[in-house]
């Protein structure tokens, strides 16, 4: 027996299950006339009758009876596949919480949100700016982007690239020695601060802070040099990049996903979006 589409197989299975055209029509949400027309067309294509009417019910003919087990299996697989698709669609209409430092959220992820909205308009993001990793065990976040490894070994961690930092100064600042602004001591070990130490070992530190946005504005106000993400500096006419080979550093970026949420379609979609945004930003 040859059927031309999944719809043909579904039609036959529901007629077998229901025993009447009207019962099959109710299940498929079409009228009895449509069911009769589709069955007649299918029997013409096959060249044989598929049902006998016995006692007011439709009974499979020997032609159809030979493939009933296969028909039932195919129909059940189709139903399971449709249910899985519906679940996936429902899960793509959910909330996903993403945490990172404010610079990553504000300068990299937020400007790219149009791409996510066009691809998955049902997803709602909750962006949480936090310098410390939120607890994945307590489900305070689904996804985190960290500029460095953490001790949370219950998460899935993937390196997704690096952000290049360059030494910068306010545009128009004359050559010569200038003070610097830098991170506080707790972040003295990060690559961009080590590069700053190499390039300006004797420079006067006029301000320290733990937020990149604060350092950038302070550098402009104080006429100081500062380590900034290269692409960000190139897009900001207020800054110019200091062309010195030692004043360059790459800060690795890591994507972390809660292990219980990693296979949820909405979380997978957001993770792919975040990874693309980070890779395309450098």
mmCIF file of C-alpha atoms in Angstrom:
data_model
loop_
_atom_site.group_PDB
_atom_site.id
_atom_site.type_symbol
_atom_site.label_atom_id
_atom_site.label_comp_id
_atom_site.label_asym_id
_atom_site.label_seq_id
_atom_site.Cartn_x
_atom_site.Cartn_y
_atom_site.Cartn_z
ATOM 1 C CA UNK A 1 0.000 0.000 0.000
ATOM 2 C CA UNK A 2 1.306 3.456 -0.906
ATOM 3 C CA UNK A 3 0.066 6.574 0.863
ATOM 4 C CA UNK A 4 1.182 9.950 -0.391
ATOM 5 C CA UNK A 5 1.478 11.882 2.874
ATOM 6 C CA UNK A 6 1.414 11.740 6.645
ATOM 7 C CA UNK A 7 -2.157 13.049 6.380
ATOM 8 C CA UNK A 8 -3.172 9.861 4.498
ATOM 9 C CA UNK A 9 -1.688 7.662 7.220
ATOM 10 C CA UNK A 10 -3.312 9.715 9.937
ATOM 11 C CA UNK A 11 -6.666 9.497 8.139
ATOM 12 C CA UNK A 12 -6.525 5.707 7.885
ATOM 13 C CA UNK A 13 -5.450 5.268 11.489
ATOM 14 C CA UNK A 14 -8.302 7.396 12.821
ATOM 15 C CA UNK A 15 -10.868 5.581 10.694
ATOM 16 C CA UNK A 16 -9.568 2.258 12.026
ATOM 17 C CA UNK A 17 -9.673 3.544 15.603
ATOM 18 C CA UNK A 18 -13.074 5.217 15.353
ATOM 19 C CA UNK A 19 -14.818 2.660 13.163
ATOM 20 C CA UNK A 20 -16.878 5.315 11.379
ATOM 21 C CA UNK A 21 -16.224 8.300 9.151
ATOM 22 C CA UNK A 22 -18.007 10.594 11.588
ATOM 23 C CA UNK A 23 -15.844 9.455 14.510
ATOM 24 C CA UNK A 24 -12.687 10.009 12.467
ATOM 25 C CA UNK A 25 -13.984 13.428 11.433
ATOM 26 C CA UNK A 26 -14.549 14.455 15.052
ATOM 27 C CA UNK A 27 -11.010 13.448 15.996
ATOM 28 C CA UNK A 28 -9.485 15.243 13.010
ATOM 29 C CA UNK A 29 -11.864 18.200 13.435
ATOM 30 C CA UNK A 30 -13.255 18.005 9.884
ATOM 31 C CA UNK A 31 -16.707 17.076 8.624
ATOM 32 C CA UNK A 32 -17.748 13.561 7.568
ATOM 33 C CA UNK A 33 -18.068 14.567 3.900
ATOM 34 C CA UNK A 34 -14.414 15.634 3.831
ATOM 35 C CA UNK A 35 -13.338 12.343 5.405
ATOM 36 C CA UNK A 36 -15.336 10.367 2.826
ATOM 37 C CA UNK A 37 -13.863 12.365 -0.052
ATOM 38 C CA UNK A 38 -10.289 11.922 1.182
ATOM 39 C CA UNK A 39 -10.772 8.179 1.707
ATOM 40 C CA UNK A 40 -12.284 7.730 -1.762
ATOM 41 C CA UNK A 41 -9.381 9.615 -3.347
ATOM 42 C CA UNK A 42 -6.859 7.488 -1.441
ATOM 43 C CA UNK A 43 -8.542 4.236 -2.490
ATOM 44 C CA UNK A 44 -8.460 5.377 -6.127
ATOM 45 C CA UNK A 45 -4.726 6.031 -5.918
ATOM 46 C CA UNK A 46 -4.098 2.643 -4.315
ATOM 47 C CA UNK A 47 -6.504 0.833 -6.614
ATOM 48 C CA UNK A 48 -8.251 -1.174 -3.899
ATOM 49 C CA UNK A 49 -10.952 -0.803 -1.250
ATOM 50 C CA UNK A 50 -9.547 -0.318 2.246
ATOM 51 C CA UNK A 51 -12.670 -0.776 4.370
ATOM 52 C CA UNK A 52 -15.751 -2.984 4.419
ATOM 53 C CA UNK A 53 -18.947 -1.795 6.110
ATOM 54 C CA UNK A 54 -20.022 -4.502 8.591
ATOM 55 C CA UNK A 55 -22.784 -3.888 11.140
ATOM 56 C CA UNK A 56 -22.640 -0.138 10.637
ATOM 57 C CA UNK A 57 -18.880 0.041 11.226
ATOM 58 C CA UNK A 58 -15.906 0.226 8.900
ATOM 59 C CA UNK A 59 -13.643 -2.801 9.073
ATOM 60 C CA UNK A 60 -10.233 -2.969 7.351
ATOM 61 C CA UNK A 61 -10.128 -5.080 4.214
ATOM 62 C CA UNK A 62 -7.363 -7.695 3.821
ATOM 63 C CA UNK A 63 -5.329 -5.123 1.842
ATOM 64 C CA UNK A 64 -5.296 -2.695 4.737
ATOM 65 C CA UNK A 65 -5.095 -5.382 7.432
ATOM 66 C CA UNK A 66 -1.614 -6.393 6.255
ATOM 67 C CA UNK A 67 -0.159 -3.035 7.288
ATOM 68 C CA UNK A 68 -2.205 -2.188 10.403
ATOM 69 C CA UNK A 69 0.676 -2.691 12.835
ATOM 70 C CA UNK A 70 2.988 -0.528 10.753
ATOM 71 C CA UNK A 71 0.252 2.065 10.294
ATOM 72 C CA UNK A 72 -0.341 2.253 14.051
ATOM 73 C CA UNK A 73 3.377 2.677 14.748
ATOM 74 C CA UNK A 74 3.777 5.447 12.180
ATOM 75 C CA UNK A 75 0.700 7.262 13.442
ATOM 76 C CA UNK A 76 1.871 7.084 17.062
ATOM 77 C CA UNK A 77 5.318 8.356 16.110
ATOM 78 C CA UNK A 78 3.724 11.248 14.254
ATOM 79 C CA UNK A 79 1.602 12.088 17.308
ATOM 80 C CA UNK A 80 4.638 11.961 19.607
ATOM 81 C CA UNK A 81 6.617 14.167 17.241
ATOM 82 C CA UNK A 82 3.820 16.707 17.101
ATOM 83 C CA UNK A 83 3.562 16.740 20.893
ATOM 84 C CA UNK A 84 7.324 17.287 21.160
ATOM 85 C CA UNK A 85 7.104 20.173 18.706
ATOM 86 C CA UNK A 86 4.301 21.746 20.716
ATOM 87 C CA UNK A 87 6.311 21.407 23.937
ATOM 88 C CA UNK A 88 9.337 22.969 22.286
ATOM 89 C CA UNK A 89 7.221 25.837 20.991
ATOM 90 C CA UNK A 90 5.747 26.410 24.443
ATOM 91 C CA UNK A 91 9.194 26.409 26.007
ATOM 92 C CA UNK A 92 10.356 29.010 23.487
ATOM 93 C CA UNK A 93 7.832 31.356 25.070
ATOM 94 C CA UNK A 94 9.509 31.643 28.456
ATOM 95 C CA UNK A 95 11.641 33.814 30.714
ATOM 96 C CA UNK A 96 15.414 33.387 30.717
ATOM 97 C CA UNK A 97 17.633 35.147 33.255
ATOM 98 C CA UNK A 98 21.109 36.185 32.114
ATOM 99 C CA UNK A 99 23.704 37.677 34.422
ATOM 100 C CA UNK A 100 27.043 39.322 33.701
ATOM 101 C CA UNK A 101 28.973 42.485 34.429
ATOM 102 C CA UNK A 102 27.132 45.621 33.408
ATOM 103 C CA UNK A 103 29.527 46.344 30.545
ATOM 104 C CA UNK A 104 28.767 43.020 28.824
ATOM 105 C CA UNK A 105 25.018 43.406 29.292
ATOM 106 C CA UNK A 106 24.872 47.069 28.303
ATOM 107 C CA UNK A 107 27.417 47.269 25.493
ATOM 108 C CA UNK A 108 27.331 43.803 23.925
ATOM 109 C CA UNK A 109 24.114 41.938 24.681
ATOM 110 C CA UNK A 110 21.557 44.753 24.837
ATOM 111 C CA UNK A 111 22.475 46.298 21.439
ATOM 112 C CA UNK A 112 22.073 42.874 19.785
ATOM 113 C CA UNK A 113 18.651 42.078 21.269
ATOM 114 C CA UNK A 114 16.896 42.826 17.984
ATOM 115 C CA UNK A 115 18.397 39.628 16.552
ATOM 116 C CA UNK A 116 16.931 37.550 19.388
ATOM 117 C CA UNK A 117 13.532 39.218 19.102
ATOM 118 C CA UNK A 118 13.348 38.530 15.378
ATOM 119 C CA UNK A 119 14.316 34.875 15.813
ATOM 120 C CA UNK A 120 12.403 34.097 19.020
ATOM 121 C CA UNK A 121 9.775 36.748 19.734
ATOM 122 C CA UNK A 122 8.225 34.692 22.532
ATOM 123 C CA UNK A 123 11.282 34.779 24.802
ATOM 124 C CA UNK A 124 11.540 37.375 27.562
ATOM 125 C CA UNK A 125 14.996 38.128 28.932
ATOM 126 C CA UNK A 126 15.783 39.152 32.479
ATOM 127 C CA UNK A 127 19.214 40.805 32.477
ATOM 128 C CA UNK A 128 20.916 41.040 35.865
ATOM 129 C CA UNK A 129 24.103 43.106 36.201
ATOM 130 C CA UNK A 130 26.170 41.488 38.929
ATOM 131 C CA UNK A 131 29.925 41.331 39.450
ATOM 132 C CA UNK A 132 29.637 38.134 41.477
ATOM 133 C CA UNK A 133 28.202 34.919 40.053
ATOM 134 C CA UNK A 134 24.624 34.412 41.144
ATOM 135 C CA UNK A 135 23.846 31.058 42.680
ATOM 136 C CA UNK A 136 23.055 28.472 40.016
ATOM 137 C CA UNK A 137 22.119 25.972 42.720
ATOM 138 C CA UNK A 138 19.285 28.262 43.837
ATOM 139 C CA UNK A 139 18.362 29.004 40.200
ATOM 140 C CA UNK A 140 19.093 32.721 40.550
ATOM 141 C CA UNK A 141 20.272 32.700 36.938
ATOM 142 C CA UNK A 142 19.932 30.456 33.893
ATOM 143 C CA UNK A 143 22.945 31.798 31.979
ATOM 144 C CA UNK A 144 25.995 33.775 33.034
ATOM 145 C CA UNK A 145 28.733 35.430 31.002
ATOM 146 C CA UNK A 146 31.916 35.779 33.029
ATOM 147 C CA UNK A 147 35.191 37.414 32.090
ATOM 148 C CA UNK A 148 37.161 34.713 33.861
ATOM 149 C CA UNK A 149 36.691 31.238 35.353
ATOM 150 C CA UNK A 150 34.731 30.692 38.567
ATOM 151 C CA UNK A 151 34.638 27.915 41.124
ATOM 152 C CA UNK A 152 31.106 26.818 40.299
ATOM 153 C CA UNK A 153 31.659 23.267 39.090
ATOM 154 C CA UNK A 154 27.942 22.479 38.875
ATOM 155 C CA UNK A 155 27.577 24.577 35.742
ATOM 156 C CA UNK A 156 28.390 23.991 32.128
ATOM 157 C CA UNK A 157 31.279 26.266 31.253
ATOM 158 C CA UNK A 158 32.370 27.091 27.726
ATOM 159 C CA UNK A 159 34.946 29.595 26.565
ATOM 160 C CA UNK A 160 33.321 31.689 23.850
ATOM 161 C CA UNK A 161 36.074 34.110 22.937
ATOM 162 C CA UNK A 162 37.873 37.070 24.421
ATOM 163 C CA UNK A 163 37.505 40.824 24.718
ATOM 164 C CA UNK A 164 40.604 42.747 23.703
ATOM 165 C CA UNK A 165 41.590 45.668 25.917
ATOM 166 C CA UNK A 166 43.835 48.536 24.816
ATOM 167 C CA UNK A 167 45.374 51.450 26.680
ATOM 168 C CA UNK A 168 43.352 54.582 25.890
ATOM 169 C CA UNK A 169 43.421 58.267 26.726
ATOM 170 C CA UNK A 170 41.003 61.154 26.179
ATOM 171 C CA UNK A 171 41.112 62.344 22.567
ATOM 172 C CA UNK A 172 43.399 65.331 22.093
ATOM 173 C CA UNK A 173 45.375 64.736 25.267
ATOM 174 C CA UNK A 174 48.978 65.724 24.524
ATOM 175 C CA UNK A 175 51.786 63.169 24.601
ATOM 176 C CA UNK A 176 53.738 62.761 27.798
ATOM 177 C CA UNK A 177 53.242 61.247 31.209
ATOM 178 C CA UNK A 178 49.679 61.010 32.449
ATOM 179 C CA UNK A 179 47.992 59.547 35.508
ATOM 180 C CA UNK A 180 45.952 56.370 35.233
ATOM 181 C CA UNK A 181 42.660 55.091 36.538
ATOM 182 C CA UNK A 182 42.332 51.399 37.302
ATOM 183 C CA UNK A 183 40.347 48.648 38.965
ATOM 184 C CA UNK A 184 40.495 48.228 42.715
ATOM 185 C CA UNK A 185 42.964 45.771 44.257
ATOM 186 C CA UNK A 186 40.502 42.867 44.151
ATOM 187 C CA UNK A 187 40.770 42.935 40.347
ATOM 188 C CA UNK A 188 44.489 43.725 40.083
ATOM 189 C CA UNK A 189 45.139 40.242 38.676
ATOM 190 C CA UNK A 190 42.975 40.498 35.552
ATOM 191 C CA UNK A 191 44.804 40.638 32.190
ATOM 192 C CA UNK A 192 44.063 44.287 31.407
ATOM 193 C CA UNK A 193 45.402 45.446 34.787
ATOM 194 C CA UNK A 194 48.574 43.378 34.345
ATOM 195 C CA UNK A 195 49.026 45.012 30.929
ATOM 196 C CA UNK A 196 48.518 48.450 32.488
ATOM 197 C CA UNK A 197 51.187 47.653 35.084
ATOM 198 C CA UNK A 198 53.617 46.670 32.328
ATOM 199 C CA UNK A 199 52.927 49.727 30.208
ATOM 200 C CA UNK A 200 52.735 52.299 33.040
ATOM 201 C CA UNK A 201 54.677 50.862 36.008
ATOM 202 C CA UNK A 202 55.351 54.275 37.598
ATOM 203 C CA UNK A 203 52.160 56.132 36.673
ATOM 204 C CA UNK A 204 50.212 57.874 39.413
ATOM 205 C CA UNK A 205 46.864 56.242 40.150
ATOM 206 C CA UNK A 206 44.309 59.030 40.549
ATOM 207 C CA UNK A 207 41.236 56.832 40.940
ATOM 208 C CA UNK A 208 40.295 53.202 41.400
ATOM 209 C CA UNK A 209 36.849 51.671 40.953
ATOM 210 C CA UNK A 210 35.202 48.322 40.251
ATOM 211 C CA UNK A 211 33.073 49.378 37.272
ATOM 212 C CA UNK A 212 34.433 49.879 33.783
ATOM 213 C CA UNK A 213 31.873 52.590 33.049
ATOM 214 C CA UNK A 214 33.113 54.591 36.046
ATOM 215 C CA UNK A 215 36.733 54.269 34.952
ATOM 216 C CA UNK A 216 35.915 55.485 31.440
ATOM 217 C CA UNK A 217 34.109 58.605 32.647
ATOM 218 C CA UNK A 218 36.752 59.302 35.286
ATOM 219 C CA UNK A 219 39.531 59.086 32.692
ATOM 220 C CA UNK A 220 37.786 61.763 30.628
ATOM 221 C CA UNK A 221 37.277 64.020 33.650
ATOM 222 C CA UNK A 222 40.803 63.578 35.018
ATOM 223 C CA UNK A 223 42.793 63.464 31.790
ATOM 224 C CA UNK A 224 43.964 59.976 32.660
ATOM 225 C CA UNK A 225 44.817 56.841 30.747
ATOM 226 C CA UNK A 226 42.652 53.745 31.114
ATOM 227 C CA UNK A 227 42.370 50.204 29.784
ATOM 228 C CA UNK A 228 39.196 49.896 27.687
ATOM 229 C CA UNK A 229 37.746 47.275 25.341
ATOM 230 C CA UNK A 230 39.245 48.067 21.956
ATOM 231 C CA UNK A 231 36.027 48.032 19.972
ATOM 232 C CA UNK A 232 34.285 50.217 22.525
ATOM 233 C CA UNK A 233 37.103 52.763 22.380
ATOM 234 C CA UNK A 234 37.109 52.809 18.580
ATOM 235 C CA UNK A 235 33.386 53.586 18.589
ATOM 236 C CA UNK A 236 33.734 56.403 21.132
ATOM 237 C CA UNK A 237 35.199 59.605 19.613
ATOM 238 C CA UNK A 238 36.054 60.850 23.092
ATOM 239 C CA UNK A 239 38.930 58.372 23.300
ATOM 240 C CA UNK A 240 42.022 57.543 21.293
ATOM 241 C CA UNK A 241 43.991 54.301 21.504
ATOM 242 C CA UNK A 242 47.603 54.441 22.672
ATOM 243 C CA UNK A 243 49.597 52.453 20.132
ATOM 244 C CA UNK A 244 51.968 50.532 22.396
ATOM 245 C CA UNK A 245 52.597 46.813 22.009
ATOM 246 C CA UNK A 246 52.755 46.132 25.757
ATOM 247 C CA UNK A 247 49.440 47.881 26.438
ATOM 248 C CA UNK A 248 47.207 45.129 25.020
ATOM 249 C CA UNK A 249 45.392 42.341 26.835
ATOM 250 C CA UNK A 250 42.759 39.719 25.992
ATOM 251 C CA UNK A 251 40.161 38.974 28.665
ATOM 252 C CA UNK A 252 38.617 35.512 28.106
ATOM 253 C CA UNK A 253 34.826 35.274 28.158
ATOM 254 C CA UNK A 254 33.024 32.179 29.439
ATOM 255 C CA UNK A 255 29.430 31.084 28.986
ATOM 256 C CA UNK A 256 27.905 29.277 31.954
ATOM 257 C CA UNK A 257 24.533 27.493 31.834
ATOM 258 C CA UNK A 258 22.554 26.005 34.708
ATOM 259 C CA UNK A 259 22.783 22.214 34.227
ATOM 260 C CA UNK A 260 19.062 21.625 34.790
ATOM 261 C CA UNK A 261 18.137 24.300 32.266
ATOM 262 C CA UNK A 262 20.699 23.574 29.568
ATOM 263 C CA UNK A 263 18.290 21.526 27.413
ATOM 264 C CA UNK A 264 15.308 23.846 27.712
ATOM 265 C CA UNK A 265 14.736 25.244 24.188
ATOM 266 C CA UNK A 266 14.383 28.864 25.334
ATOM 267 C CA UNK A 267 17.635 28.651 27.322
ATOM 268 C CA UNK A 268 19.422 26.972 24.412
ATOM 269 C CA UNK A 269 18.219 29.737 22.078
ATOM 270 C CA UNK A 270 19.388 32.505 24.409
ATOM 271 C CA UNK A 271 22.741 30.802 24.993
ATOM 272 C CA UNK A 272 23.323 30.612 21.222
ATOM 273 C CA UNK A 273 22.341 34.284 20.877
ATOM 274 C CA UNK A 274 24.683 35.377 23.683
ATOM 275 C CA UNK A 275 27.564 33.380 22.209
ATOM 276 C CA UNK A 276 27.025 34.935 18.770
ATOM 277 C CA UNK A 277 26.846 38.428 20.275
ATOM 278 C CA UNK A 278 30.144 37.945 22.140
ATOM 279 C CA UNK A 279 31.932 36.431 19.159
ATOM 280 C CA UNK A 280 30.722 39.162 16.827
ATOM 281 C CA UNK A 281 31.576 42.009 19.154
ATOM 282 C CA UNK A 282 35.347 41.687 19.291
#
